[in-house]
Short mmCIF file of C-alpha atoms in Angstrom, two decimals:
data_model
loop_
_atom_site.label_atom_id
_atom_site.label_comp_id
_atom_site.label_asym_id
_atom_site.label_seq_id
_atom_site.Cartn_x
_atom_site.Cartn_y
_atom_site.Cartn_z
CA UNK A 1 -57.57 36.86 9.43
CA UNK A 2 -55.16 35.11 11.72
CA UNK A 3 -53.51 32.02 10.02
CA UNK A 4 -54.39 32.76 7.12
CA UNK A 5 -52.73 31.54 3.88
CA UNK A 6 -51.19 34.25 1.35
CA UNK A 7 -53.84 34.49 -2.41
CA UNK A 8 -51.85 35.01 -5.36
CA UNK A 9 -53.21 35.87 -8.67
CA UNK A 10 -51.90 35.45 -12.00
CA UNK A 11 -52.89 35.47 -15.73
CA UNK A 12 -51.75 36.31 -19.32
CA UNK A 13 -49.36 33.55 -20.82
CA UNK A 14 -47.71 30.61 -19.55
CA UNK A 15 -44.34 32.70 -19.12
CA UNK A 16 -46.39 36.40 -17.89
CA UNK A 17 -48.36 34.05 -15.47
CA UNK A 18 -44.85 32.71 -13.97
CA UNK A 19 -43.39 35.51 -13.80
CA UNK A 20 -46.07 36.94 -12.05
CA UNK A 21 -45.90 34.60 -9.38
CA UNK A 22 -42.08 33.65 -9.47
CA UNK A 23 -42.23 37.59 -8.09
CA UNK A 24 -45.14 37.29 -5.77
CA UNK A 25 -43.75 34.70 -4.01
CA UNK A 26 -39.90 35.16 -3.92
CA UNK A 27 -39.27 35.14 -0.75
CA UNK A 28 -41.35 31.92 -0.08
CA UNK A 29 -39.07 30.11 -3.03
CA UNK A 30 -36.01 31.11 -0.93
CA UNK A 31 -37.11 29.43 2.21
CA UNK A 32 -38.15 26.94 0.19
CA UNK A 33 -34.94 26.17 -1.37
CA UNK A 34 -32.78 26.67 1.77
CA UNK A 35 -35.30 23.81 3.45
CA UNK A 36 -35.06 21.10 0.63
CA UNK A 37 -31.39 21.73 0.50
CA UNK A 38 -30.99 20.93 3.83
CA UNK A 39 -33.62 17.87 3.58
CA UNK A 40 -32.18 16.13 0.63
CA UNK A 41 -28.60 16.84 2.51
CA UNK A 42 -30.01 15.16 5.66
CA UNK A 43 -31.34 12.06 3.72
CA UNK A 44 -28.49 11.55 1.05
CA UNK A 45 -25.66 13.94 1.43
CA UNK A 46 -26.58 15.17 -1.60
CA UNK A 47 -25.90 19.26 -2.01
CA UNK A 48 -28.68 21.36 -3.79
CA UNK A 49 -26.62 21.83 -6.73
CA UNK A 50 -26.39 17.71 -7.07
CA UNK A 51 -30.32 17.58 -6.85
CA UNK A 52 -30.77 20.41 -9.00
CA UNK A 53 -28.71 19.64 -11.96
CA UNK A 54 -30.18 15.97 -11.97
CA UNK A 55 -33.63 17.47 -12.15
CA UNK A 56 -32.54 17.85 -15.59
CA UNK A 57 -33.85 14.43 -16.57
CA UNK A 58 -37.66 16.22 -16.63
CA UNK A 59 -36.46 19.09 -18.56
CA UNK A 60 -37.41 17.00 -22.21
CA UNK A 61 -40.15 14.70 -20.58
CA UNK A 62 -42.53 17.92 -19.30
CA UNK A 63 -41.82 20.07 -22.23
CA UNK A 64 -42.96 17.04 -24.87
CA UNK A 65 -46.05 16.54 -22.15
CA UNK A 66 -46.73 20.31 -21.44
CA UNK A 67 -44.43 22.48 -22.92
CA UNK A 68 -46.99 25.63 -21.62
CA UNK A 69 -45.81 24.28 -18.50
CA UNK A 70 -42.17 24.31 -18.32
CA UNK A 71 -42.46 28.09 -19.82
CA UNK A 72 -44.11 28.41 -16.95
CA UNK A 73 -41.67 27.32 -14.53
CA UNK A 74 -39.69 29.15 -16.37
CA UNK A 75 -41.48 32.42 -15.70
CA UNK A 76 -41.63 31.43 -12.46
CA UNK A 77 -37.51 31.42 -11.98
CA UNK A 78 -37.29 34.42 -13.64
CA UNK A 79 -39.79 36.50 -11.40
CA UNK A 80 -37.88 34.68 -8.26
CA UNK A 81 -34.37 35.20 -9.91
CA UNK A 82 -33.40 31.62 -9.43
CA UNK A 83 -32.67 29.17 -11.62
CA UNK A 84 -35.19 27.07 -13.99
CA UNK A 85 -33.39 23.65 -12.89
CA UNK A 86 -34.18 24.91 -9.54
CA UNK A 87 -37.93 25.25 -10.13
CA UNK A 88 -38.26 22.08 -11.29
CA UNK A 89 -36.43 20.13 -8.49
CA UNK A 90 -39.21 22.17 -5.92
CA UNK A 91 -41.97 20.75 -8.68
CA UNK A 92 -40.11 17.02 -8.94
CA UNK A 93 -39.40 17.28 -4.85
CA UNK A 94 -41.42 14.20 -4.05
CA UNK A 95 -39.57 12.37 -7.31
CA UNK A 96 -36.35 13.20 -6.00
CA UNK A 97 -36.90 11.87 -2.66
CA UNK A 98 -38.69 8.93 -3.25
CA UNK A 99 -36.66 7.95 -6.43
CA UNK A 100 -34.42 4.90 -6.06
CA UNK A 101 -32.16 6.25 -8.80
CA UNK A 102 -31.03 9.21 -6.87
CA UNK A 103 -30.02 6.28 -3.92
CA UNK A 104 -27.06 4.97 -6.25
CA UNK A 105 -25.61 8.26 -6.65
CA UNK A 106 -23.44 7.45 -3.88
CA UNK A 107 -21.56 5.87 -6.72
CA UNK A 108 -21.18 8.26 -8.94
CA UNK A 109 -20.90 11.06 -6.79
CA UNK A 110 -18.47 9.42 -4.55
CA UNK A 111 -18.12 9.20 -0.43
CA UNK A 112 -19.81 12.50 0.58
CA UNK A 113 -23.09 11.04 -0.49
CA UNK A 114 -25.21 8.30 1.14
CA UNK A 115 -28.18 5.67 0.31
CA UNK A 116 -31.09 7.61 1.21
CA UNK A 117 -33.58 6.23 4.31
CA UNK A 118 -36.91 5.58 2.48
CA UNK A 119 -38.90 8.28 3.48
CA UNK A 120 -42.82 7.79 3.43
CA UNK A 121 -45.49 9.78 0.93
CA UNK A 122 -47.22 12.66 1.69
CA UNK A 123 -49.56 12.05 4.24
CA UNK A 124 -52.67 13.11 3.27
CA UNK A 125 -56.16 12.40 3.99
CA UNK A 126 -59.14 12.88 1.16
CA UNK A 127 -62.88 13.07 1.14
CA UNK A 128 -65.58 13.29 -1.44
CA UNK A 129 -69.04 13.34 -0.03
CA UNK A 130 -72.75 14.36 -2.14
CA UNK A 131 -75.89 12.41 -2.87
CA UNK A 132 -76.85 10.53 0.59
CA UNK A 133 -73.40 11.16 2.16
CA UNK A 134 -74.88 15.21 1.72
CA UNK A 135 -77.60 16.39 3.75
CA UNK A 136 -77.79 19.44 2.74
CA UNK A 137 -77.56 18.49 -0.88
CA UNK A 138 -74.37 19.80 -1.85
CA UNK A 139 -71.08 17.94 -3.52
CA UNK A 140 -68.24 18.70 -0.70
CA UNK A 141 -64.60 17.77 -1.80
CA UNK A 142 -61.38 18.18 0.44
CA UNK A 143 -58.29 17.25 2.20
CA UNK A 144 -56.08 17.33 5.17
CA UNK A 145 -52.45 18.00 3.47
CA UNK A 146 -49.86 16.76 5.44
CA UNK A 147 -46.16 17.12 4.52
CA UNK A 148 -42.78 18.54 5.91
CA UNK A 149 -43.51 21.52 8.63
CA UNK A 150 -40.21 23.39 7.10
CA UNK A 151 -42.16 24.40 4.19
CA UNK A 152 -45.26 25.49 6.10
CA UNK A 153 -44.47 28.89 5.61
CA UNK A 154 -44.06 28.23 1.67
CA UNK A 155 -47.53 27.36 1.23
CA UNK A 156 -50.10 29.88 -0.66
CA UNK A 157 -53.33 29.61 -2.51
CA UNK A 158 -52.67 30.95 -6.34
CA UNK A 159 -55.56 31.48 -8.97
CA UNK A 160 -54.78 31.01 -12.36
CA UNK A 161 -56.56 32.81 -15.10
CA UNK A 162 -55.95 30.76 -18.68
CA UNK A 163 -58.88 31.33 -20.76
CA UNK A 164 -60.23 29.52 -22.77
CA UNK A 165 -58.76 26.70 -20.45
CA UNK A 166 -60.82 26.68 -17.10
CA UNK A 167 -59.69 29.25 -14.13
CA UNK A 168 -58.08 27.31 -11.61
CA UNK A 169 -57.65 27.59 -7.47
CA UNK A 170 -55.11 25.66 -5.76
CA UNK A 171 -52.63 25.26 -2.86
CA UNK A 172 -49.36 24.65 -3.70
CA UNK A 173 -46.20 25.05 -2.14
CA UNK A 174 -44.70 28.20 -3.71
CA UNK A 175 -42.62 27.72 -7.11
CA UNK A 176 -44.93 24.60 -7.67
CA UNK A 177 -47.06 24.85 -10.49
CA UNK A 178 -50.14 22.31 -9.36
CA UNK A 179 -50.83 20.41 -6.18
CA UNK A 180 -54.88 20.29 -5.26
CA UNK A 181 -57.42 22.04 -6.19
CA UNK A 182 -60.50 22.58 -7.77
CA UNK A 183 -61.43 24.65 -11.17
CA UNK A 184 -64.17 26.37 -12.64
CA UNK A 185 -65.67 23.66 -14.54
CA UNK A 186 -66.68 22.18 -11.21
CA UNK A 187 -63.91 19.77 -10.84
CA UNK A 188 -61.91 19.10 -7.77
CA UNK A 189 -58.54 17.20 -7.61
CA UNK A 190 -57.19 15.46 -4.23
CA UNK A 191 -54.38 13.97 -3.92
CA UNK A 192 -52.00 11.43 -1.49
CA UNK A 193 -48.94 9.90 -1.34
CA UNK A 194 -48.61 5.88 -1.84
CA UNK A 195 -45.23 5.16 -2.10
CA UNK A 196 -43.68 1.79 -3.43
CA UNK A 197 -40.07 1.30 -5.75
CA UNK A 198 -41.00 0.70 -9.49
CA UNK A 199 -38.45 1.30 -12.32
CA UNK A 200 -36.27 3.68 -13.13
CA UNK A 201 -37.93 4.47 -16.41
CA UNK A 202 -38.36 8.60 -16.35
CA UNK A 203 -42.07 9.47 -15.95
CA UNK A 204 -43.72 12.64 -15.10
CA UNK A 205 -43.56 14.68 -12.27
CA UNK A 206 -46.95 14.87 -10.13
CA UNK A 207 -47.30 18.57 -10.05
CA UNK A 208 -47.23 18.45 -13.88
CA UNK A 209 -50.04 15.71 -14.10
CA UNK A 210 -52.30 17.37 -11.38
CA UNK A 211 -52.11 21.01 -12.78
CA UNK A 212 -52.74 19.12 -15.99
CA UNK A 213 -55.85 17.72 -14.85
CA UNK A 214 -57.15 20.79 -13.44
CA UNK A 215 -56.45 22.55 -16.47
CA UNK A 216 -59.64 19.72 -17.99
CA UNK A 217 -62.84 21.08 -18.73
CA UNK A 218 -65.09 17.52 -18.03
CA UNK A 219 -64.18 14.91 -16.16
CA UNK A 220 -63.27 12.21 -18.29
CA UNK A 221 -60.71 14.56 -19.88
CA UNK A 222 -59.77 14.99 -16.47
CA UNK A 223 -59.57 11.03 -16.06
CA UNK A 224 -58.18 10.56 -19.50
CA UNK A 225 -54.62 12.65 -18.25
CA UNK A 226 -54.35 10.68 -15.15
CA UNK A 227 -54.66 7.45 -17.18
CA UNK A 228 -52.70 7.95 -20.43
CA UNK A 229 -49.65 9.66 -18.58
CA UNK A 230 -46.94 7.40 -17.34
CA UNK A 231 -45.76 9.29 -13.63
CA UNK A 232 -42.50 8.66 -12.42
CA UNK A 233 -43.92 8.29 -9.17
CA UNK A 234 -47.48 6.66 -7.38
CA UNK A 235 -49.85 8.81 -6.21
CA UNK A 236 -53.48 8.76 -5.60
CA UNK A 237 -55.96 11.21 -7.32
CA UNK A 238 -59.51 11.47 -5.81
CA UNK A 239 -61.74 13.11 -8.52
CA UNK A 240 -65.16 15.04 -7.77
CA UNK A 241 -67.44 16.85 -10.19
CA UNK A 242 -69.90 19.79 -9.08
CA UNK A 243 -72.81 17.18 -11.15
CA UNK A 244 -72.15 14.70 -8.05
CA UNK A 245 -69.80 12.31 -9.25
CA UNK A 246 -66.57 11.11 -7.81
CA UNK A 247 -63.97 8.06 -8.09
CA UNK A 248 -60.72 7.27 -6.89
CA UNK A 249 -57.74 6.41 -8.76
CA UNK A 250 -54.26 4.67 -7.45
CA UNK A 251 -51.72 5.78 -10.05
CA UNK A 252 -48.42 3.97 -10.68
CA UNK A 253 -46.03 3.24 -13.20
CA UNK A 254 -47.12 -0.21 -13.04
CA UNK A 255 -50.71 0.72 -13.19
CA UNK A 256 -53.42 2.11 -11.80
CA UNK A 257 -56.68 0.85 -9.57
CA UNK A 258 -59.93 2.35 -9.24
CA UNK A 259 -62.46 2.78 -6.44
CA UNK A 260 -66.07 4.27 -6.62
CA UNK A 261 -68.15 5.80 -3.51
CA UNK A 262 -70.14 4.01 -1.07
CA UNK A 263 -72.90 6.26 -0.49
CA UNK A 264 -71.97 9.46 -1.91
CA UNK A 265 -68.79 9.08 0.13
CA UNK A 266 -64.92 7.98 -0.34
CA UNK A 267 -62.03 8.74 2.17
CA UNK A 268 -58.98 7.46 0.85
CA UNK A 269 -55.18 7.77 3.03
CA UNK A 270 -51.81 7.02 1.51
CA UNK A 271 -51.88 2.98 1.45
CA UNK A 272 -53.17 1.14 -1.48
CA UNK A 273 -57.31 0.57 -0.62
CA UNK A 274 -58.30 -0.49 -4.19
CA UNK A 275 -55.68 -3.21 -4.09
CA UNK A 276 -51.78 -3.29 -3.85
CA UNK A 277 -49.98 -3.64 -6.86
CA UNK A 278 -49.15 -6.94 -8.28
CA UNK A 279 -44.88 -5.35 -8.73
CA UNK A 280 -45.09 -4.39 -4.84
CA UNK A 281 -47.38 -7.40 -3.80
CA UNK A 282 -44.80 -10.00 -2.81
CA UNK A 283 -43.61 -7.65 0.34
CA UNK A 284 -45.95 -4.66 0.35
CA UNK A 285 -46.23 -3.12 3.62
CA UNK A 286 -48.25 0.66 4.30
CA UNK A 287 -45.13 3.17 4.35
CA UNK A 288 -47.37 5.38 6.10
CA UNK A 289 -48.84 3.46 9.12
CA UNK A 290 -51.38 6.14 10.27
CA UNK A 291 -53.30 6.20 7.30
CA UNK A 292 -54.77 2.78 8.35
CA UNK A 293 -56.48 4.62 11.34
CA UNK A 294 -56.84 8.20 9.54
CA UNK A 295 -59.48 6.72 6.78
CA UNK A 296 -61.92 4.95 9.10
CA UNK A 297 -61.66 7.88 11.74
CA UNK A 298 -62.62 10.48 8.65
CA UNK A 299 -65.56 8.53 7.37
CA UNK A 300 -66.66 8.33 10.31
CA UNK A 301 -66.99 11.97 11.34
CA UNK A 302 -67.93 12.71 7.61
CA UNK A 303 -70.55 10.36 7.85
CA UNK A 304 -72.50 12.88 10.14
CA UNK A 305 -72.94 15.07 7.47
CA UNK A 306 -76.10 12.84 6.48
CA UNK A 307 -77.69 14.84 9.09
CA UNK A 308 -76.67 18.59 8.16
CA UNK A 309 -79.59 20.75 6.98
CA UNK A 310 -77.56 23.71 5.62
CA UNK A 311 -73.51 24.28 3.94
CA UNK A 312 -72.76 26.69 7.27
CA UNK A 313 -73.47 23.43 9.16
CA UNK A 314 -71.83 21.00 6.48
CA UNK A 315 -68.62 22.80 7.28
CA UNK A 316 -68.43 23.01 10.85
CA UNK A 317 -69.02 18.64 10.75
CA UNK A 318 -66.19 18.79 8.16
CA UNK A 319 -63.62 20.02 10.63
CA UNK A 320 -64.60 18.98 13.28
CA UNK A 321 -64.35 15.34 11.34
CA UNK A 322 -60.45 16.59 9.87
CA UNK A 323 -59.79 17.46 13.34
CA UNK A 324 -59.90 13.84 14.75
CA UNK A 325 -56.40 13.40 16.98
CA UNK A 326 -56.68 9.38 17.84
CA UNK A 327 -53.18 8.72 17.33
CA UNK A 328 -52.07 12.11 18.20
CA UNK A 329 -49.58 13.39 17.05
CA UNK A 330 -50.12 11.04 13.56
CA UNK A 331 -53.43 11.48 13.66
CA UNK A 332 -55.92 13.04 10.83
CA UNK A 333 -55.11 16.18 12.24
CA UNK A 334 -51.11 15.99 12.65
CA UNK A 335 -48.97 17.40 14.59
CA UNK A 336 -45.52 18.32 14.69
CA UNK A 337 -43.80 15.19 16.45
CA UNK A 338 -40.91 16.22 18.57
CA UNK A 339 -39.36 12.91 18.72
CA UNK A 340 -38.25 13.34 15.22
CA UNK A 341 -35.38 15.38 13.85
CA UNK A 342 -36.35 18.87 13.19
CA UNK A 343 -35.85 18.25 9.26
CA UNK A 344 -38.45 15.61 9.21
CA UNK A 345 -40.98 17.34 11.21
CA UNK A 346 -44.42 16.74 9.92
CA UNK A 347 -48.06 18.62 10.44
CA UNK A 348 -51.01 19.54 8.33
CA UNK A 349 -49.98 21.88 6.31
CA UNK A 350 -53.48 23.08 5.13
CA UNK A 351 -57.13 21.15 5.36
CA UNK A 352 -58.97 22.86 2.97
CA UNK A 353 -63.49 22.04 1.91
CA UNK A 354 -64.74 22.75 -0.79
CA UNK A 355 -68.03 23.32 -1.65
CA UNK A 356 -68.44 22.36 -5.50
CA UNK A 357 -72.27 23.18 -5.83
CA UNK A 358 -71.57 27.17 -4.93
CA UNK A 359 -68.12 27.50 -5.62
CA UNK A 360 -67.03 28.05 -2.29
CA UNK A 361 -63.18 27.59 -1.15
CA UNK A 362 -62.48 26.94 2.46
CA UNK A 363 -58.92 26.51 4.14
CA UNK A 364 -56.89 26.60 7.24
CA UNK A 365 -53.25 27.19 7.55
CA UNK A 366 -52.27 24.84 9.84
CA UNK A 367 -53.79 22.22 11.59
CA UNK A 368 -57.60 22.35 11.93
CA UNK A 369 -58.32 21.92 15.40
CA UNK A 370 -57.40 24.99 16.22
CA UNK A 371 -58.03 27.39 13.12
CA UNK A 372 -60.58 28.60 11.40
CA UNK A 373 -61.35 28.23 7.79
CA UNK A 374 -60.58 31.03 5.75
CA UNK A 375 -63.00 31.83 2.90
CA UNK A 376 -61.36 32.64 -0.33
CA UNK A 377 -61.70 36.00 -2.23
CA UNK A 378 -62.66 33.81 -5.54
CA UNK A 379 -65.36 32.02 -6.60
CA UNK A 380 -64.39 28.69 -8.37
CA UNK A 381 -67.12 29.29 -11.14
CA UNK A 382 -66.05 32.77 -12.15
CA UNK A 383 -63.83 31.38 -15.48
CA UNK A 384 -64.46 29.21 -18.40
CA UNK A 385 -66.65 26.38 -18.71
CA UNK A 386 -68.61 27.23 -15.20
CA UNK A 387 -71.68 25.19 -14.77
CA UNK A 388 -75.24 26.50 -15.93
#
């Protein structure tokens, strides 16, 4: 298929399963790298060895969280014949640049580095739709992922195979060990940026909580990780279950907020909708502007799918509603922006719909005005813990 994103497969244990894909995706590491070394240069002067060896700080927080998980990464450095430290910077890259510690180490690192600019979250838009949002009865779950064009070519679609922990599908960039997804206990995970300074206190990185929710076989377990675990960072995690349930949750380090559907449907963007936080509320303003027109714009295309009589139909509404360009290039669907350095170039990266009542995986790679979706060779409920 053209534009289509590369499927990975991997099982056995945590450090077979990296190494596995460490070595199915070497290439896409390297590009990788050579990108965020020249991003985090661009923003802070910082070199790649500077980021890297102050990734260290999650070495002792992830293995006393998920130790399975930093054997992991470090299966996946050894199949890519990099360096662990450098696996976990790619899995911490949204810490590192939205960390205010790694802004002081002008002074300890001297002149060649700077304060970095504030850079906004990832911009993503997420949708959870069943009951009377679904007119043909099924529980849809998705998201446009938008994020750094550079690493476009990073992205893949990896299934991992951990019994008796539930089979998971996801789309991560490569060397990442979770992102979104969905898993074969009928659970979907989408995910956004929000942004906002807390403390300095070391917390988790994101792609350690979300492949730890995924890796949940019901969905308060699922909920239960997202709200015992202190993240270094805030993020938004949009939960769905294949029984038609969803609900929204606005994780920070300062706490989290909660939002429910409004008939069988929730949308949320990368600005606090459940309600700012009271440690940013004194000057909180969206970092990422667009989301304020990306979340009414998707419900309201997603609201057509009251009408749909079949899942062929459901999905055609479902793009067509991620394909909305008000706002263009910004828009739900983004495009690259040429006004802005090539380094901070953004698009949609992937929009991917999933169908949690079949098992069904949909995603383009690239924007999805202009791509198809491309059908997945798995079926989420073929692993542990699928539905009856």
């Amino acid at each position: 298929m053209k534009h289509a994103l590369p499927v990975i497969e991997v099982s056995g244990t945590p450090i077979e399963r990296g190494r596995q894909y460490g070595a199915a995706v070497a290439p896409q590491i390297g590009t990788a790298l050579a990108y965020y070394a020249e991003a985090f240069g661009s923003s802070s002067g910082l070199t790649w060895r500077q980021v890297s060896s102050r990734a260290a700080r999650w070495l002792e927080p992830v293995r006393d969280y998920a130790p399975h998980l930093l054997e992991e990464m470090q299966g996946i450095a050894d199949g890519a014949g990099v360096g662990l430290l450098d696996v976990l910077a790619l899995n911490a890259r949204g810490e590192v640049i939205y960390d205010d510690s790694f802004a002081r180490m002008r002074d300890q690192d001297g002149p060649g580095a700077r304060v970095p600019e504030e850079e906004p979250p990832d911009g993503c838009t997420s949708f959870a739709a069943y009951g009377p949002a679904s007119g043909d009865g099924h529980v849809w779950a998705g998201q446009n992922w938008d994020w750094r064009a550079g690493v476009a070519d990073t992205v893949v679609m990896i299934r991992v195979v951990q019994p008796p922990k539930p089979t998971v599908v996801m789309q991560v960039e490569a060397g990442q060990i979770g992102r979104q997804g969905a898993n074969s206990a009928g659970i979907a995970l989408n995910a956004n940026g929000l942004g906002g300074r807390f403390d300095d206190t070391v917390g988790i990185p994101q792609t350690v909580i979300r492949r730890s929710v995924l890796d949940r076989s019901t969905i308060t377990d699922a909920l239960d990780e997202l709200c015992r675990t202190r993240a270094h960072i805030a993020s938004n995690a949009l939960l769905t279950c294949r029984e038609g349930f969803a609900i929204d949750l606005e994780t920070t380090p300062a706490g989290h907020g909660w939002m429910y559907p409004t008939d069988g449907l929730l949308v949320h963007g990368n600005h606090y909708q459940a309600g700012v936080p009271a440690a940013l509320a004194a000057d909180y303003r969206p970092m990422a502007a667009d989301s304020l027109v990306r979340v009414p714009r998707a419900e309201e295309g997603l609201r057509l799918l009251r009408g749909s009589t079949g899942a062929d139909e459901s999905r055609v509404l479902i793009k067509q509603a991620m394909s909305d360009h008000l706002g263009h290039p910004e828009s739900l669907c983004t495009h690259i922006d040429p006004r802005r350095p090539q380094v901070k170039q953004w698009q949609t990266l992937v929009s991917s719909c999933v169908d949690l009542t079949t098992g069904d995986y949909h995603v383009t790679a690239g924007t999805p005005c202009d791509r198809e979706y491309q059908h997945l060779p798995w079926n989420l409920y073929d692993g542990p813990h699928a539905p009856n």
